[in-house]
């Protein structure tokens, strides 16, 4: 090893810094292109023919897509609510378990995260097949519950663990019953986490395609499934317009609520 | 569900210890039941059923007839299917490698920014992460179309002359995969790197380590848990993807995910689809085990 000063580190660091910036730009180029091309006054997506909002008009008239949007919204609403409620109760219950029980329970709760989603879908389909259940809104909701519940649990568990147990004890000392403590202490303190969990679960459900492929029935085509089948015949400017609205939807969700919770889920704690 | 889970407790004095413990248990059980039963009924039992179905015979209507056969597995040893598994593993490995490399570079850079900037930059990475998966995929159809933006750029640079047919192709499919999983890989690496004391790298540098050694001898071993998590979060889902190869790869070079969907929806052969799913599950468990031992060996070597 030669005796080196600080200088040799500079050039590789500059290179990696530019590479990192390049990667972040790379993450945005496709998204920006979708947004720009959605305002393209042409029947072909990639040939620019001037600014126009006509594809948004076409989109608003597309009854098939609107019906699919409705299904997705319904499924997202129900599954996000169920997942968040399930996550909240699980978090409260796990606080009452011993370390062993907690480990076992959280292990099974997060199991769906490490199993390929397609296997989860196939597995659910096997159950529905055995029960001779007809595929529809119910099976879709159950499928989406499987993929959203671990995320809800992640968010709510993290926030619940950060709660000061003294607050609950103080409420009990002041004569609050369990239900009152739940309603007046636990839920208000977790309000942000619950909102974040709900929004994230809704987004996951709304964009889900793998699970939906196996759990949707005739007449319950979700938006992604509909778009996927449209894309197989070719990309149209109308789909770009829809994509732009979905990008906007992402912005609203992320900026609107729960950035801190989201950060906590993605990279661990959310102290800063 | 909510009210029965936590009925109001009597306010007057603590209950008798024995009854109190039983009640405590009952409440705990009631709280855990919704999530626990969901996982049991919608994940664990279904997985057992898939394994069972993978040994069953198909009926004429795309359902399960019952019985016991190994034919579904022996049929998967057909070269056509073996090729799919081999291609999937290769593609997933390559995608994981690229995502880890770029993920580490971005995380390292990110961790070196001032704290305030880090939050903002992280937000920048979260936005594409939460953007609809399909949108992120069909965005590449826009970009790579003949005469599209990328084509225009390469024309201007003189690399291509006129419309180029980049899509569908294996390359396009791969770019789509990297694009889809890169943010997923960044988060766990950044999360661990953020916990590493930056003075360790500086100390190594002061003690004479070059740039390469600072990373390979000091930082990378410390970020290993994050790299491992990122590898799993990239490798496993890549095997199950089916949308990207169809839309960007033209459906020619299929991944295991495509195979499973095709077996279920087009061939209407549920038992064989179940067998392919079980193979995917086994591949996943095997890759977790391989990554785990690799990490263990590395740890022993460095310590």
JSON list of C-alpha atoms in Angstrom, two decimals, chain A residues 67-268:
[
{"chain": "A", "resi": 67, "resn": "UNK", "atom": "CA", "xyz": [-66.20, 1.03, -15.84]},
{"chain": "A", "resi": 68, "resn": "UNK", "atom": "CA", "xyz": [-62.79, -0.50, -15.11]},
{"chain": "A", "resi": 69, "resn": "UNK", "atom": "CA", "xyz": [-61.85, 2.60, -13.14]},
{"chain": "A", "resi": 70, "resn": "UNK", "atom": "CA", "xyz": [-64.95, 2.15, -11.04]},
{"chain": "A", "resi": 71, "resn": "UNK", "atom": "CA", "xyz": [-64.09, -1.47, -10.27]},
{"chain": "A", "resi": 72, "resn": "UNK", "atom": "CA", "xyz": [-60.54, -0.51, -9.31]},
{"chain": "A", "resi": 73, "resn": "UNK", "atom": "CA", "xyz": [-61.76, 2.31, -7.08]},
{"chain": "A", "resi": 74, "resn": "UNK", "atom": "CA", "xyz": [-64.23, 0.04, -5.31]},
{"chain": "A", "resi": 75, "resn": "UNK", "atom": "CA", "xyz": [-61.75, -2.76, -4.78]},
{"chain": "A", "resi": 76, "resn": "UNK", "atom": "CA", "xyz": [-59.09, -0.29, -3.62]},
{"chain": "A", "resi": 77, "resn": "UNK", "atom": "CA", "xyz": [-61.48, 1.37, -1.20]},
{"chain": "A", "resi": 78, "resn": "UNK", "atom": "CA", "xyz": [-62.61, -1.86, 0.41]},
{"chain": "A", "resi": 79, "resn": "UNK", "atom": "CA", "xyz": [-59.27, -3.65, 0.51]},
{"chain": "A", "resi": 80, "resn": "UNK", "atom": "CA", "xyz": [-57.38, -0.59, 1.79]},
{"chain": "A", "resi": 81, "resn": "UNK", "atom": "CA", "xyz": [-59.91, -0.17, 4.58]},
{"chain": "A", "resi": 82, "resn": "UNK", "atom": "CA", "xyz": [-59.83, -3.84, 5.56]},
{"chain": "A", "resi": 83, "resn": "UNK", "atom": "CA", "xyz": [-56.04, -4.00, 5.36]},
{"chain": "A", "resi": 84, "resn": "UNK", "atom": "CA", "xyz": [-55.56, -0.88, 7.48]},
{"chain": "A", "resi": 85, "resn": "UNK", "atom": "CA", "xyz": [-58.07, -2.05, 10.08]},
{"chain": "A", "resi": 86, "resn": "UNK", "atom": "CA", "xyz": [-56.44, -5.49, 10.14]},
{"chain": "A", "resi": 87, "resn": "UNK", "atom": "CA", "xyz": [-53.02, -3.89, 10.46]},
{"chain": "A", "resi": 88, "resn": "UNK", "atom": "CA", "xyz": [-54.17, -1.66, 13.33]},
{"chain": "A", "resi": 89, "resn": "UNK", "atom": "CA", "xyz": [-55.65, -4.53, 15.32]},
{"chain": "A", "resi": 90, "resn": "UNK", "atom": "CA", "xyz": [-52.62, -6.69, 14.61]},
{"chain": "A", "resi": 91, "resn": "UNK", "atom": "CA", "xyz": [-50.33, -3.93, 15.86]},
{"chain": "A", "resi": 92, "resn": "UNK", "atom": "CA", "xyz": [-52.38, -3.51, 19.04]},
{"chain": "A", "resi": 93, "resn": "UNK", "atom": "CA", "xyz": [-52.53, -7.26, 19.56]},
{"chain": "A", "resi": 94, "resn": "UNK", "atom": "CA", "xyz": [-48.82, -7.77, 18.97]},
{"chain": "A", "resi": 95, "resn": "UNK", "atom": "CA", "xyz": [-48.01, -5.23, 21.66]},
{"chain": "A", "resi": 96, "resn": "UNK", "atom": "CA", "xyz": [-49.66, -7.64, 24.09]},
{"chain": "A", "resi": 97, "resn": "UNK", "atom": "CA", "xyz": [-47.67, -10.69, 22.98]},
{"chain": "A", "resi": 98, "resn": "UNK", "atom": "CA", "xyz": [-44.40, -12.01, 24.33]},
{"chain": "A", "resi": 99, "resn": "UNK", "atom": "CA", "xyz": [-41.27, -11.70, 22.16]},
{"chain": "A", "resi": 100, "resn": "UNK", "atom": "CA", "xyz": [-41.62, -15.27, 20.79]},
{"chain": "A", "resi": 101, "resn": "UNK", "atom": "CA", "xyz": [-45.25, -14.91, 19.83]},
{"chain": "A", "resi": 102, "resn": "UNK", "atom": "CA", "xyz": [-44.53, -11.54, 18.31]},
{"chain": "A", "resi": 103, "resn": "UNK", "atom": "CA", "xyz": [-41.75, -12.97, 16.14]},
{"chain": "A", "resi": 104, "resn": "UNK", "atom": "CA", "xyz": [-43.92, -15.84, 14.91]},
{"chain": "A", "resi": 105, "resn": "UNK", "atom": "CA", "xyz": [-46.89, -13.61, 14.22]},
{"chain": "A", "resi": 106, "resn": "UNK", "atom": "CA", "xyz": [-44.96, -10.89, 12.40]},
{"chain": "A", "resi": 107, "resn": "UNK", "atom": "CA", "xyz": [-43.12, -13.58, 10.44]},
{"chain": "A", "resi": 108, "resn": "UNK", "atom": "CA", "xyz": [-46.35, -14.98, 9.05]},
{"chain": "A", "resi": 109, "resn": "UNK", "atom": "CA", "xyz": [-47.78, -11.50, 8.56]},
{"chain": "A", "resi": 110, "resn": "UNK", "atom": "CA", "xyz": [-44.86, -10.50, 6.35]},
{"chain": "A", "resi": 111, "resn": "UNK", "atom": "CA", "xyz": [-44.67, -13.86, 4.55]},
{"chain": "A", "resi": 112, "resn": "UNK", "atom": "CA", "xyz": [-46.62, -12.57, 1.51]},
{"chain": "A", "resi": 113, "resn": "UNK", "atom": "CA", "xyz": [-43.84, -10.01, 0.97]},
{"chain": "A", "resi": 114, "resn": "UNK", "atom": "CA", "xyz": [-41.26, -12.67, 0.13]},
{"chain": "A", "resi": 115, "resn": "UNK", "atom": "CA", "xyz": [-43.48, -15.03, -1.84]},
{"chain": "A", "resi": 116, "resn": "UNK", "atom": "CA", "xyz": [-43.76, -14.17, -5.54]},
{"chain": "A", "resi": 117, "resn": "UNK", "atom": "CA", "xyz": [-47.10, -12.47, -6.01]},
{"chain": "A", "resi": 118, "resn": "UNK", "atom": "CA", "xyz": [-47.92, -14.72, -8.91]},
{"chain": "A", "resi": 119, "resn": "UNK", "atom": "CA", "xyz": [-47.70, -17.76, -6.62]},
{"chain": "A", "resi": 120, "resn": "UNK", "atom": "CA", "xyz": [-50.04, -16.05, -4.14]},
{"chain": "A", "resi": 121, "resn": "UNK", "atom": "CA", "xyz": [-52.47, -15.43, -6.99]},
{"chain": "A", "resi": 122, "resn": "UNK", "atom": "CA", "xyz": [-52.32, -19.01, -8.21]},
{"chain": "A", "resi": 123, "resn": "UNK", "atom": "CA", "xyz": [-52.75, -20.21, -4.64]},
{"chain": "A", "resi": 124, "resn": "UNK", "atom": "CA", "xyz": [-55.87, -18.12, -4.08]},
{"chain": "A", "resi": 125, "resn": "UNK", "atom": "CA", "xyz": [-57.30, -19.29, -7.38]},
{"chain": "A", "resi": 126, "resn": "UNK", "atom": "CA", "xyz": [-56.86, -22.88, -6.22]},
{"chain": "A", "resi": 127, "resn": "UNK", "atom": "CA", "xyz": [-58.92, -22.14, -3.13]},
{"chain": "A", "resi": 128, "resn": "UNK", "atom": "CA", "xyz": [-61.63, -20.38, -5.10]},
{"chain": "A", "resi": 129, "resn": "UNK", "atom": "CA", "xyz": [-61.66, -23.29, -7.54]},
{"chain": "A", "resi": 130, "resn": "UNK", "atom": "CA", "xyz": [-62.00, -25.83, -4.74]},
{"chain": "A", "resi": 131, "resn": "UNK", "atom": "CA", "xyz": [-64.81, -23.84, -3.14]},
{"chain": "A", "resi": 132, "resn": "UNK", "atom": "CA", "xyz": [-66.39, -23.36, -6.57]},
{"chain": "A", "resi": 133, "resn": "UNK", "atom": "CA", "xyz": [-66.59, -19.65, -5.78]},
{"chain": "A", "resi": 134, "resn": "UNK", "atom": "CA", "xyz": [-67.37, -17.46, -8.77]},
{"chain": "A", "resi": 135, "resn": "UNK", "atom": "CA", "xyz": [-64.72, -14.86, -9.45]},
{"chain": "A", "resi": 136, "resn": "UNK", "atom": "CA", "xyz": [-65.83, -11.28, -8.97]},
{"chain": "A", "resi": 137, "resn": "UNK", "atom": "CA", "xyz": [-65.57, -8.30, -6.67]},
{"chain": "A", "resi": 138, "resn": "UNK", "atom": "CA", "xyz": [-65.29, -10.44, -3.52]},
{"chain": "A", "resi": 139, "resn": "UNK", "atom": "CA", "xyz": [-62.44, -12.57, -4.80]},
{"chain": "A", "resi": 140, "resn": "UNK", "atom": "CA", "xyz": [-60.67, -9.45, -6.10]},
{"chain": "A", "resi": 141, "resn": "UNK", "atom": "CA", "xyz": [-60.94, -7.79, -2.71]},
{"chain": "A", "resi": 142, "resn": "UNK", "atom": "CA", "xyz": [-59.61, -10.89, -0.95]},
{"chain": "A", "resi": 143, "resn": "UNK", "atom": "CA", "xyz": [-56.70, -11.07, -3.38]},
{"chain": "A", "resi": 144, "resn": "UNK", "atom": "CA", "xyz": [-55.86, -7.43, -2.90]},
{"chain": "A", "resi": 145, "resn": "UNK", "atom": "CA", "xyz": [-56.14, -7.85, 0.85]},
{"chain": "A", "resi": 146, "resn": "UNK", "atom": "CA", "xyz": [-53.35, -10.43, 0.68]},
{"chain": "A", "resi": 147, "resn": "UNK", "atom": "CA", "xyz": [-50.99, -8.01, -1.09]},
{"chain": "A", "resi": 148, "resn": "UNK", "atom": "CA", "xyz": [-51.90, -4.90, 0.92]},
{"chain": "A", "resi": 149, "resn": "UNK", "atom": "CA", "xyz": [-52.10, -6.31, 4.46]},
{"chain": "A", "resi": 150, "resn": "UNK", "atom": "CA", "xyz": [-48.30, -6.70, 4.92]},
{"chain": "A", "resi": 151, "resn": "UNK", "atom": "CA", "xyz": [-47.75, -3.06, 3.95]},
{"chain": "A", "resi": 152, "resn": "UNK", "atom": "CA", "xyz": [-50.51, -1.85, 6.25]},
{"chain": "A", "resi": 153, "resn": "UNK", "atom": "CA", "xyz": [-49.00, -3.91, 9.05]},
{"chain": "A", "resi": 154, "resn": "UNK", "atom": "CA", "xyz": [-45.52, -2.50, 8.33]},
{"chain": "A", "resi": 155, "resn": "UNK", "atom": "CA", "xyz": [-46.71, 1.09, 8.59]},
{"chain": "A", "resi": 156, "resn": "UNK", "atom": "CA", "xyz": [-49.08, 0.77, 11.52]},
{"chain": "A", "resi": 157, "resn": "UNK", "atom": "CA", "xyz": [-46.77, -1.54, 13.48]},
{"chain": "A", "resi": 158, "resn": "UNK", "atom": "CA", "xyz": [-43.90, 0.92, 13.12]},
{"chain": "A", "resi": 159, "resn": "UNK", "atom": "CA", "xyz": [-46.02, 3.82, 14.31]},
{"chain": "A", "resi": 160, "resn": "UNK", "atom": "CA", "xyz": [-47.62, 1.82, 17.11]},
{"chain": "A", "resi": 161, "resn": "UNK", "atom": "CA", "xyz": [-44.23, 0.73, 18.42]},
{"chain": "A", "resi": 162, "resn": "UNK", "atom": "CA", "xyz": [-43.17, 4.38, 18.56]},
{"chain": "A", "resi": 163, "resn": "UNK", "atom": "CA", "xyz": [-46.13, 5.28, 20.79]},
{"chain": "A", "resi": 164, "resn": "UNK", "atom": "CA", "xyz": [-45.43, 6.02, 24.42]},
{"chain": "A", "resi": 165, "resn": "UNK", "atom": "CA", "xyz": [-47.26, 3.33, 26.42]},
{"chain": "A", "resi": 166, "resn": "UNK", "atom": "CA", "xyz": [-47.52, 5.80, 29.31]},
{"chain": "A", "resi": 167, "resn": "UNK", "atom": "CA", "xyz": [-50.24, 7.67, 27.39]},
{"chain": "A", "resi": 168, "resn": "UNK", "atom": "CA", "xyz": [-52.46, 4.60, 27.32]},
{"chain": "A", "resi": 169, "resn": "UNK", "atom": "CA", "xyz": [-51.72, 3.90, 30.98]},
{"chain": "A", "resi": 170, "resn": "UNK", "atom": "CA", "xyz": [-52.47, 7.48, 31.93]},
{"chain": "A", "resi": 171, "resn": "UNK", "atom": "CA", "xyz": [-55.84, 7.25, 30.18]},
{"chain": "A", "resi": 172, "resn": "UNK", "atom": "CA", "xyz": [-56.56, 4.02, 32.05]},
{"chain": "A", "resi": 173, "resn": "UNK", "atom": "CA", "xyz": [-55.62, 5.65, 35.35]},
{"chain": "A", "resi": 174, "resn": "UNK", "atom": "CA", "xyz": [-57.99, 8.49, 34.57]},
{"chain": "A", "resi": 175, "resn": "UNK", "atom": "CA", "xyz": [-60.80, 5.96, 34.21]},
{"chain": "A", "resi": 176, "resn": "UNK", "atom": "CA", "xyz": [-60.95, 5.35, 30.48]},
{"chain": "A", "resi": 177, "resn": "UNK", "atom": "CA", "xyz": [-62.21, 1.94, 29.44]},
{"chain": "A", "resi": 178, "resn": "UNK", "atom": "CA", "xyz": [-60.57, -0.05, 26.65]},
{"chain": "A", "resi": 179, "resn": "UNK", "atom": "CA", "xyz": [-62.95, 1.22, 24.00]},
{"chain": "A", "resi": 180, "resn": "UNK", "atom": "CA", "xyz": [-62.51, 4.85, 25.13]},
{"chain": "A", "resi": 181, "resn": "UNK", "atom": "CA", "xyz": [-58.74, 4.49, 25.13]},
{"chain": "A", "resi": 182, "resn": "UNK", "atom": "CA", "xyz": [-58.90, 3.01, 21.65]},
{"chain": "A", "resi": 183, "resn": "UNK", "atom": "CA", "xyz": [-61.13, 5.81, 20.37]},
{"chain": "A", "resi": 184, "resn": "UNK", "atom": "CA", "xyz": [-59.62, 8.76, 22.25]},
{"chain": "A", "resi": 185, "resn": "UNK", "atom": "CA", "xyz": [-55.96, 7.82, 22.57]},
{"chain": "A", "resi": 186, "resn": "UNK", "atom": "CA", "xyz": [-54.74, 5.13, 20.18]},
{"chain": "A", "resi": 187, "resn": "UNK", "atom": "CA", "xyz": [-56.57, 6.10, 17.00]},
{"chain": "A", "resi": 188, "resn": "UNK", "atom": "CA", "xyz": [-55.92, 9.87, 17.23]},
{"chain": "A", "resi": 189, "resn": "UNK", "atom": "CA", "xyz": [-52.21, 9.26, 17.92]},
{"chain": "A", "resi": 190, "resn": "UNK", "atom": "CA", "xyz": [-51.96, 6.89, 14.95]},
{"chain": "A", "resi": 191, "resn": "UNK", "atom": "CA", "xyz": [-54.11, 9.03, 12.68]},
{"chain": "A", "resi": 192, "resn": "UNK", "atom": "CA", "xyz": [-51.26, 9.94, 10.33]},
{"chain": "A", "resi": 193, "resn": "UNK", "atom": "CA", "xyz": [-49.98, 6.39, 10.09]},
{"chain": "A", "resi": 194, "resn": "UNK", "atom": "CA", "xyz": [-53.47, 5.06, 9.48]},
{"chain": "A", "resi": 195, "resn": "UNK", "atom": "CA", "xyz": [-54.02, 7.60, 6.71]},
{"chain": "A", "resi": 196, "resn": "UNK", "atom": "CA", "xyz": [-50.66, 6.79, 5.15]},
{"chain": "A", "resi": 197, "resn": "UNK", "atom": "CA", "xyz": [-51.37, 3.08, 5.36]},
{"chain": "A", "resi": 198, "resn": "UNK", "atom": "CA", "xyz": [-54.77, 3.51, 3.77]},
{"chain": "A", "resi": 199, "resn": "UNK", "atom": "CA", "xyz": [-53.43, 5.62, 0.92]},
{"chain": "A", "resi": 200, "resn": "UNK", "atom": "CA", "xyz": [-50.54, 3.28, 0.23]},
{"chain": "A", "resi": 201, "resn": "UNK", "atom": "CA", "xyz": [-52.79, 0.23, 0.29]},
{"chain": "A", "resi": 202, "resn": "UNK", "atom": "CA", "xyz": [-55.20, 1.96, -2.03]},
{"chain": "A", "resi": 203, "resn": "UNK", "atom": "CA", "xyz": [-52.37, 2.76, -4.46]},
{"chain": "A", "resi": 204, "resn": "UNK", "atom": "CA", "xyz": [-51.01, -0.79, -4.32]},
{"chain": "A", "resi": 205, "resn": "UNK", "atom": "CA", "xyz": [-54.47, -2.20, -4.92]},
{"chain": "A", "resi": 206, "resn": "UNK", "atom": "CA", "xyz": [-55.22, 0.31, -7.65]},
{"chain": "A", "resi": 207, "resn": "UNK", "atom": "CA", "xyz": [-52.09, -0.53, -9.62]},
{"chain": "A", "resi": 208, "resn": "UNK", "atom": "CA", "xyz": [-52.12, -4.24, -8.98]},
{"chain": "A", "resi": 209, "resn": "UNK", "atom": "CA", "xyz": [-52.12, -6.45, -12.04]},
{"chain": "A", "resi": 210, "resn": "UNK", "atom": "CA", "xyz": [-50.58, -9.81, -11.11]},
{"chain": "A", "resi": 211, "resn": "UNK", "atom": "CA", "xyz": [-53.04, -10.71, -8.37]},
{"chain": "A", "resi": 212, "resn": "UNK", "atom": "CA", "xyz": [-55.96, -9.24, -10.31]},
{"chain": "A", "resi": 213, "resn": "UNK", "atom": "CA", "xyz": [-55.21, -11.51, -13.26]},
{"chain": "A", "resi": 214, "resn": "UNK", "atom": "CA", "xyz": [-56.11, -14.51, -11.13]},
{"chain": "A", "resi": 215, "resn": "UNK", "atom": "CA", "xyz": [-58.90, -13.12, -8.97]},
{"chain": "A", "resi": 216, "resn": "UNK", "atom": "CA", "xyz": [-61.00, -10.95, -11.29]},
{"chain": "A", "resi": 217, "resn": "UNK", "atom": "CA", "xyz": [-64.11, -12.32, -12.95]},
{"chain": "A", "resi": 218, "resn": "UNK", "atom": "CA", "xyz": [-66.24, -11.48, -15.91]},
{"chain": "A", "resi": 219, "resn": "UNK", "atom": "CA", "xyz": [-67.49, -7.92, -15.47]},
{"chain": "A", "resi": 220, "resn": "UNK", "atom": "CA", "xyz": [-64.95, -7.07, -12.80]},
{"chain": "A", "resi": 221, "resn": "UNK", "atom": "CA", "xyz": [-62.04, -6.06, -14.99]},
{"chain": "A", "resi": 222, "resn": "UNK", "atom": "CA", "xyz": [-59.83, -3.62, -13.11]},
{"chain": "A", "resi": 223, "resn": "UNK", "atom": "CA", "xyz": [-58.22, -0.60, -14.73]},
{"chain": "A", "resi": 224, "resn": "UNK", "atom": "CA", "xyz": [-54.72, -2.13, -15.02]},
{"chain": "A", "resi": 225, "resn": "UNK", "atom": "CA", "xyz": [-56.15, -5.31, -16.55]},
{"chain": "A", "resi": 226, "resn": "UNK", "atom": "CA", "xyz": [-58.09, -3.27, -19.08]},
{"chain": "A", "resi": 227, "resn": "UNK", "atom": "CA", "xyz": [-55.07, -1.12, -19.93]},
{"chain": "A", "resi": 228, "resn": "UNK", "atom": "CA", "xyz": [-52.88, -4.21, -20.21]},
{"chain": "A", "resi": 229, "resn": "UNK", "atom": "CA", "xyz": [-55.20, -5.80, -22.75]},
{"chain": "A", "resi": 230, "resn": "UNK", "atom": "CA", "xyz": [-55.35, -2.50, -24.68]},
{"chain": "A", "resi": 231, "resn": "UNK", "atom": "CA", "xyz": [-51.56, -2.29, -24.68]},
{"chain": "A", "resi": 232, "resn": "UNK", "atom": "CA", "xyz": [-51.26, -5.72, -26.25]},
{"chain": "A", "resi": 233, "resn": "UNK", "atom": "CA", "xyz": [-52.78, -4.26, -29.41]},
{"chain": "A", "resi": 234, "resn": "UNK", "atom": "CA", "xyz": [-50.66, -1.11, -29.22]},
{"chain": "A", "resi": 235, "resn": "UNK", "atom": "CA", "xyz": [-50.05, 2.04, -27.27]},
{"chain": "A", "resi": 236, "resn": "UNK", "atom": "CA", "xyz": [-52.39, 4.94, -28.00]},
{"chain": "A", "resi": 237, "resn": "UNK", "atom": "CA", "xyz": [-52.18, 8.61, -26.94]},
{"chain": "A", "resi": 238, "resn": "UNK", "atom": "CA", "xyz": [-55.31, 7.98, -24.90]},
{"chain": "A", "resi": 239, "resn": "UNK", "atom": "CA", "xyz": [-53.38, 5.55, -22.70]},
{"chain": "A", "resi": 240, "resn": "UNK", "atom": "CA", "xyz": [-50.68, 8.19, -22.28]},
{"chain": "A", "resi": 241, "resn": "UNK", "atom": "CA", "xyz": [-53.37, 10.59, -21.10]},
{"chain": "A", "resi": 242, "resn": "UNK", "atom": "CA", "xyz": [-54.56, 8.01, -18.60]},
{"chain": "A", "resi": 243, "resn": "UNK", "atom": "CA", "xyz": [-50.94, 7.44, -17.53]},
{"chain": "A", "resi": 244, "resn": "UNK", "atom": "CA", "xyz": [-50.51, 11.16, -16.93]},
{"chain": "A", "resi": 245, "resn": "UNK", "atom": "CA", "xyz": [-53.54, 11.21, -14.66]},
{"chain": "A", "resi": 246, "resn": "UNK", "atom": "CA", "xyz": [-52.11, 8.24, -12.76]},
{"chain": "A", "resi": 247, "resn": "UNK", "atom": "CA", "xyz": [-48.77, 10.06, -12.36]},
{"chain": "A", "resi": 248, "resn": "UNK", "atom": "CA", "xyz": [-50.69, 13.04, -11.00]},
{"chain": "A", "resi": 249, "resn": "UNK", "atom": "CA", "xyz": [-52.52, 10.71, -8.64]},
{"chain": "A", "resi": 250, "resn": "UNK", "atom": "CA", "xyz": [-49.14, 9.44, -7.34]},
{"chain": "A", "resi": 251, "resn": "UNK", "atom": "CA", "xyz": [-48.01, 13.01, -6.68]},
{"chain": "A", "resi": 252, "resn": "UNK", "atom": "CA", "xyz": [-51.21, 13.82, -4.82]},
{"chain": "A", "resi": 253, "resn": "UNK", "atom": "CA", "xyz": [-50.90, 10.72, -2.65]},
{"chain": "A", "resi": 254, "resn": "UNK", "atom": "CA", "xyz": [-47.23, 11.20, -1.84]},
{"chain": "A", "resi": 255, "resn": "UNK", "atom": "CA", "xyz": [-47.32, 14.93, -1.25]},
{"chain": "A", "resi": 256, "resn": "UNK", "atom": "CA", "xyz": [-50.79, 14.94, 0.26]},
{"chain": "A", "resi": 257, "resn": "UNK", "atom": "CA", "xyz": [-50.08, 12.67, 3.16]},
{"chain": "A", "resi": 258, "resn": "UNK", "atom": "CA", "xyz": [-47.74, 10.31, 4.85]},
{"chain": "A", "resi": 259, "resn": "UNK", "atom": "CA", "xyz": [-44.35, 11.12, 3.36]},
{"chain": "A", "resi": 260, "resn": "UNK", "atom": "CA", "xyz": [-42.80, 10.48, 6.74]},
{"chain": "A", "resi": 261, "resn": "UNK", "atom": "CA", "xyz": [-44.58, 7.17, 7.15]},
{"chain": "A", "resi": 262, "resn": "UNK", "atom": "CA", "xyz": [-43.64, 6.17, 3.63]},
{"chain": "A", "resi": 263, "resn": "UNK", "atom": "CA", "xyz": [-40.01, 6.95, 4.37]},
{"chain": "A", "resi": 264, "resn": "UNK", "atom": "CA", "xyz": [-40.25, 4.92, 7.54]},
{"chain": "A", "resi": 265, "resn": "UNK", "atom": "CA", "xyz": [-41.53, 1.94, 5.58]},
{"chain": "A", "resi": 266, "resn": "UNK", "atom": "CA", "xyz": [-39.01, 2.21, 2.77]},
{"chain": "A", "resi": 267, "resn": "UNK", "atom": "CA", "xyz": [-35.82, 2.99, 4.64]},
{"chain": "A", "resi": 268, "resn": "UNK", "atom": "CA", "xyz": [-36.56, 2.22, 8.27]}
]
